[in-house]
Coordinates of C-alpha atoms in Angstrom, one line a residue:
M1 CA -47.6 -18.3 -5.4
P2 CA -48.8 -14.9 -4.1
H3 CA -48.8 -13.2 -7.5
V4 CA -50.8 -16.0 -9.1
A5 CA -53.5 -15.8 -6.3
R6 CA -53.7 -12.1 -6.8
L7 CA -54.2 -12.5 -10.6
L8 CA -57.0 -15.0 -10.1
A9 CA -58.7 -12.6 -7.7
V10 CA -58.5 -9.8 -10.2
L11 CA -59.8 -12.0 -13.0
A12 CA -62.8 -12.9 -10.8
L13 CA -63.6 -9.3 -10.4
V14 CA -63.4 -8.7 -14.2
I15 CA -65.7 -11.7 -14.9
A16 CA -68.2 -10.5 -12.2
A17 CA -68.2 -7.1 -13.8
G18 CA -68.9 -8.6 -17.2
V19 CA -71.7 -10.7 -15.9
A20 CA -73.3 -7.7 -14.2
A21 CA -73.0 -5.6 -17.4
S22 CA -74.6 -8.4 -19.4
A23 CA -77.5 -8.6 -17.0
C24 CA -78.1 -4.9 -17.3
G25 CA -78.0 -5.0 -21.1
G26 CA -80.3 -8.1 -21.6
G27 CA -83.6 -6.2 -21.2
A28 CA -84.7 -2.6 -20.6
T29 CA -81.8 -0.3 -19.8
Q30 CA -81.3 0.0 -16.1
R31 CA -79.2 2.7 -14.5
P32 CA -77.4 1.9 -11.3
A33 CA -78.6 3.6 -8.3
A34 CA -76.9 6.8 -7.3
G35 CA -73.7 5.9 -5.5
D36 CA -73.6 2.4 -7.0
G37 CA -70.9 2.1 -9.7
G38 CA -72.1 -1.4 -10.6
G39 CA -70.1 -3.5 -13.1
A40 CA -68.2 -0.4 -14.4
A41 CA -66.9 0.3 -10.9
D42 CA -65.8 -3.3 -10.6
A43 CA -64.0 -3.2 -13.9
A44 CA -62.3 0.0 -12.9
E45 CA -61.2 -1.6 -9.6
A46 CA -59.8 -4.6 -11.5
A47 CA -57.9 -2.3 -13.9
A48 CA -56.5 -0.4 -11.0
Q49 CA -55.2 -3.6 -9.4
L50 CA -53.6 -4.7 -12.6
D51 CA -51.7 -1.4 -12.6
A52 CA -50.7 -1.6 -9.0
P53 CA -47.0 -1.6 -8.1
G54 CA -45.6 -5.0 -7.5
F55 CA -47.9 -6.9 -9.9
T56 CA -47.7 -8.1 -13.5
L57 CA -50.1 -10.2 -15.6
D58 CA -47.7 -13.2 -15.7
G59 CA -47.6 -13.3 -11.9
S60 CA -43.9 -12.3 -11.7
A61 CA -42.6 -9.3 -9.7
P62 CA -41.6 -6.3 -11.8
D63 CA -37.9 -5.2 -12.0
D64 CA -38.4 -2.4 -9.5
V65 CA -39.4 -4.8 -6.7
L66 CA -36.9 -7.6 -7.5
A67 CA -34.4 -8.3 -4.7
P68 CA -30.9 -7.2 -5.4
P69 CA -28.6 -9.9 -6.8
L70 CA -26.7 -11.9 -4.2
D71 CA -23.1 -10.9 -3.7
T72 CA -21.2 -14.1 -4.7
T73 CA -17.7 -12.6 -4.0
P74 CA -16.0 -15.1 -1.6
P75 CA -14.8 -13.6 1.7
P76 CA -11.1 -13.0 2.2
P77 CA -9.3 -16.2 3.3
L78 CA -8.5 -16.7 7.0
P79 CA -5.4 -18.3 8.4
L80 CA -5.6 -22.1 8.8
G81 CA -5.8 -22.9 12.5
P82 CA -5.6 -19.7 14.5
P83 CA -9.0 -18.7 16.0
G84 CA -10.5 -15.2 16.2
D85 CA -11.1 -12.3 13.8
W86 CA -8.4 -11.6 11.2
R87 CA -7.9 -8.9 8.6
L88 CA -6.0 -9.9 5.4
I89 CA -3.2 -7.4 4.9
F90 CA -1.0 -9.2 2.3
A91 CA -1.5 -12.0 -0.2
D92 CA 0.5 -13.3 -3.2
E93 CA -1.2 -16.2 -4.9
F94 CA 1.4 -16.3 -7.7
D95 CA -1.3 -16.4 -10.4
G96 CA 0.5 -14.0 -12.8
A97 CA 2.9 -14.6 -15.6
A98 CA 5.9 -13.1 -13.6
L99 CA 7.0 -12.4 -10.1
D100 CA 5.5 -9.3 -8.6
E101 CA 8.7 -7.2 -8.3
A102 CA 6.8 -4.6 -6.2
T103 CA 6.4 -7.2 -3.5
W104 CA 9.5 -9.3 -3.7
N105 CA 13.2 -9.0 -4.1
R106 CA 15.2 -11.9 -5.7
A107 CA 18.0 -11.6 -3.1
Y108 CA 18.7 -11.0 0.6
P109 CA 19.6 -7.4 1.5
W110 CA 23.1 -8.8 2.4
S111 CA 23.6 -10.7 -0.9
P112 CA 25.9 -11.9 -2.3
T113 CA 27.4 -12.6 1.1
V114 CA 27.1 -16.4 1.8
I115 CA 25.8 -17.4 5.3
H116 CA 25.9 -20.7 7.2
N117 CA 28.6 -21.9 4.8
E118 CA 26.0 -22.6 2.2
L119 CA 27.1 -23.8 -1.3
Q120 CA 24.6 -21.8 -3.5
Y121 CA 24.6 -18.5 -5.2
Y122 CA 21.2 -17.0 -5.4
A123 CA 20.5 -16.4 -9.0
P124 CA 17.5 -14.2 -10.1
D125 CA 16.6 -16.7 -12.9
D126 CA 16.1 -19.4 -10.4
V127 CA 13.0 -17.6 -9.1
I128 CA 10.2 -18.8 -11.4
V129 CA 6.6 -17.5 -11.8
D130 CA 5.3 -18.6 -15.2
G131 CA 1.5 -18.5 -15.1
S132 CA 1.2 -22.0 -13.6
G133 CA -0.2 -20.6 -10.3
V134 CA 2.9 -21.2 -8.2
L135 CA 6.2 -19.8 -7.3
K136 CA 9.2 -22.1 -7.8
L137 CA 12.6 -21.6 -6.2
K138 CA 15.0 -23.8 -8.3
A139 CA 18.2 -25.3 -7.1
E140 CA 20.6 -26.6 -9.7
R141 CA 24.2 -27.7 -10.1
R142 CA 25.6 -24.7 -11.9
S143 CA 28.8 -22.7 -11.2
L144 CA 28.1 -19.0 -10.7
G145 CA 29.3 -16.3 -8.4
G146 CA 32.1 -18.5 -7.1
Q147 CA 29.7 -21.2 -5.9
A148 CA 29.1 -24.7 -7.3
Y149 CA 25.3 -24.4 -7.1
T150 CA 22.6 -21.8 -7.8
S151 CA 19.2 -21.5 -6.3
G152 CA 16.3 -19.1 -5.7
V153 CA 15.2 -16.8 -2.8
V154 CA 12.5 -14.1 -2.5
A155 CA 12.5 -11.6 0.3
S156 CA 10.0 -8.7 1.0
W157 CA 12.6 -6.4 2.6
G158 CA 11.8 -2.7 1.9
K159 CA 8.5 -3.7 0.4
F160 CA 6.4 -5.5 3.0
Q161 CA 6.9 -6.0 6.7
L162 CA 4.6 -6.4 9.7
T163 CA 4.7 -6.2 13.5
Y164 CA 2.5 -8.9 15.0
G165 CA -0.1 -10.9 13.1
A166 CA -0.2 -14.2 11.3
V167 CA 1.8 -15.4 8.3
E168 CA 1.1 -18.5 6.2
A169 CA 2.4 -20.3 3.2
R170 CA 1.3 -23.4 1.4
L171 CA 4.4 -25.3 0.4
K172 CA 5.7 -28.5 -1.3
L173 CA 9.2 -29.3 -0.2
P174 CA 12.1 -30.8 -2.2
A175 CA 13.8 -34.1 -1.3
G176 CA 17.5 -34.8 -1.4
A177 CA 20.7 -34.5 0.5
G178 CA 21.9 -30.9 0.9
L179 CA 18.5 -29.2 0.2
W180 CA 17.4 -26.7 2.8
P181 CA 13.9 -25.1 2.2
S182 CA 12.8 -22.4 4.6
F183 CA 10.0 -19.9 5.3
W184 CA 11.3 -17.3 7.8
L185 CA 11.1 -13.7 9.2
V186 CA 14.0 -11.4 10.2
P187 CA 14.0 -7.8 11.5
R188 CA 13.3 -5.0 9.0
V189 CA 16.1 -3.0 10.8
G190 CA 19.3 -4.6 11.9
A191 CA 20.3 -8.2 11.6
A192 CA 19.1 -11.5 13.0
P193 CA 18.7 -12.7 15.7
P194 CA 15.8 -12.5 16.3
E195 CA 14.7 -14.9 13.6
I196 CA 11.4 -16.7 13.3
D197 CA 11.5 -19.9 11.2
V198 CA 7.9 -20.7 10.4
M199 CA 9.2 -23.8 8.7
M200 CA 12.6 -25.2 7.7
A201 CA 13.4 -28.7 6.6
S202 CA 16.2 -31.0 5.5
G203 CA 15.9 -32.8 2.2
L204 CA 17.4 -35.8 4.0
D205 CA 14.2 -36.4 6.0
P206 CA 10.9 -35.9 4.0
H207 CA 8.9 -36.8 7.1
S208 CA 10.1 -33.9 9.3
V209 CA 10.0 -30.1 9.6
V210 CA 11.4 -27.7 12.1
M211 CA 9.6 -24.8 13.7
N212 CA 12.1 -22.5 15.4
F213 CA 12.6 -19.2 17.1
T214 CA 16.2 -17.8 17.5
W215 CA 16.7 -14.9 20.0
G216 CA 20.3 -15.6 21.1
A217 CA 23.6 -17.0 19.7
D218 CA 22.2 -20.5 19.4
P219 CA 20.7 -20.9 15.9
L220 CA 18.2 -23.3 17.4
S221 CA 17.3 -21.4 20.5
S222 CA 13.8 -22.8 20.5
G223 CA 13.7 -25.4 17.8
T224 CA 11.0 -28.0 17.7
W225 CA 11.1 -31.0 15.3
H226 CA 7.8 -32.3 14.1
T227 CA 8.1 -35.8 12.6
D228 CA 5.2 -37.8 11.2
P229 CA 6.2 -41.1 9.4
A230 CA 2.8 -41.1 7.7
V231 CA 3.4 -37.7 6.0
D232 CA 5.8 -37.0 3.2
F233 CA 6.2 -33.2 3.0
T234 CA 7.9 -33.6 -0.4
A235 CA 4.9 -35.5 -2.0
D236 CA 2.2 -32.8 -1.6
F237 CA 1.5 -29.3 -0.4
H238 CA 1.1 -28.5 3.3
V239 CA 0.1 -25.3 5.1
F240 CA 2.5 -23.7 7.5
T241 CA 1.1 -20.9 9.8
M242 CA 2.6 -18.8 12.6
T243 CA 0.9 -16.2 14.8
W244 CA 2.9 -13.5 16.5
S245 CA 1.7 -11.3 19.4
A246 CA 3.5 -9.1 21.8
T247 CA 3.9 -12.0 24.2
E248 CA 3.7 -15.2 22.3
L249 CA 4.5 -17.1 19.1
I250 CA 2.4 -20.1 17.9
W251 CA 3.0 -22.5 15.0
Y252 CA 0.4 -24.5 13.1
L253 CA 0.8 -27.3 10.6
D254 CA -2.2 -27.9 8.4
G255 CA -4.4 -26.1 10.9
V256 CA -3.1 -28.0 14.0
E257 CA -1.1 -26.2 16.7
R258 CA 2.4 -27.8 16.9
K259 CA 4.5 -25.4 18.9
R260 CA 4.1 -22.4 21.3
Y261 CA 6.7 -20.0 22.7
S262 CA 5.5 -17.9 25.6
T263 CA 8.6 -16.2 27.1
A264 CA 7.4 -12.7 26.5
A265 CA 10.7 -11.0 27.2
N266 CA 12.3 -12.6 24.1
V267 CA 9.4 -12.2 21.7
P268 CA 10.3 -9.7 18.9
Q269 CA 8.6 -6.3 19.2
A270 CA 9.8 -4.6 15.9
A271 CA 8.7 -5.1 12.3
M272 CA 10.0 -8.1 10.4
Y273 CA 9.9 -9.1 6.7
L274 CA 9.3 -12.4 4.9
I275 CA 11.8 -14.7 3.2
L276 CA 11.3 -17.9 1.3
S277 CA 14.6 -19.7 0.3
L278 CA 16.0 -22.9 -1.0
A279 CA 19.5 -23.2 0.2
V280 CA 22.1 -25.8 -0.6
G281 CA 23.7 -26.9 2.6
S282 CA 27.2 -27.9 3.4
G283 CA 26.6 -30.5 6.1
G284 CA 24.9 -30.5 9.4
F285 CA 21.3 -31.4 9.5
T286 CA 20.9 -30.9 5.8
G287 CA 23.8 -33.0 4.6
T288 CA 25.8 -32.2 1.5
P289 CA 24.6 -32.8 -2.1
D290 CA 25.7 -36.2 -3.4
A291 CA 25.0 -38.4 -6.4
T292 CA 21.5 -39.1 -5.2
T293 CA 20.4 -35.5 -4.9
P294 CA 18.1 -34.6 -7.8
F295 CA 18.9 -31.5 -9.7
P296 CA 17.1 -29.4 -10.5
S297 CA 15.0 -29.4 -7.4
Y298 CA 12.3 -27.0 -6.4
L299 CA 10.6 -25.5 -3.3
T300 CA 7.1 -24.9 -4.7
V301 CA 5.0 -22.1 -3.1
D302 CA 1.2 -22.0 -3.8
Y303 CA 0.6 -18.8 -1.8
V304 CA 1.9 -16.5 0.9
R305 CA -0.5 -14.5 3.1
A306 CA -0.4 -12.3 6.2
W307 CA -3.1 -11.0 8.5
Q308 CA -3.5 -8.7 11.5
R309 CA -6.3 -8.6 14.1

């Protein structure tokens, strides 16, 4: 260690100075020649080195020369899959004891109008953030608002929107006939289409999800089914990511690219906001709730994040 070596060198100077002084004092007094400080000079030099900056008797560096403490703050998270540099512009980790009402609404801007012949009424109390670190959108068999079921939705209209970038959510999906979880974007101004479905799924098929972009009258203008018999999207969390540029949309599932849409003329060019919903369907690819559908059921959201380049 450098400080220990320096300490030993200084101690050697002190000992040498002491030996010289003893030699001078053993017989007749001898004065050092002019210009020769002798042992006293050596002792003075040793004392000066002991007082030198950056040195302490125990061999450690003093406080004024210690390196600054390392910054252990983790860097902002990056989207899972898309390469390149990204700047985090939005994140809700749902770590609080209640929903952040400054970020989310508990309804669509068009509520309570029912779309797609759905069977639910979106009830504010079916949006649950309770300190467990997740958001839960709850579907239950309950008559309210003229509907036979209630469920939860959150939408960032009027509070957060973006034009181009990446959006991502970590989700655990529900299983059961009639259950329709979705993570999607629609225009801040006007109505859909266009509509970007980062993920939607049918509770009838726990092994499949749909990545879709709607720009025309067909609700599945560019729908891509991803099916993996080895994966149960209702058994654990999975990460759904979508990047949006002026010319292209790209979907990722757990960091792997699964869909790309590159017809630039149809890609949205205006701001869009985020929606997470758990609808109760009335047929079609979701089916209709039956005796096997578990109620209550939940779309569970670990986080929602957005970035721009």
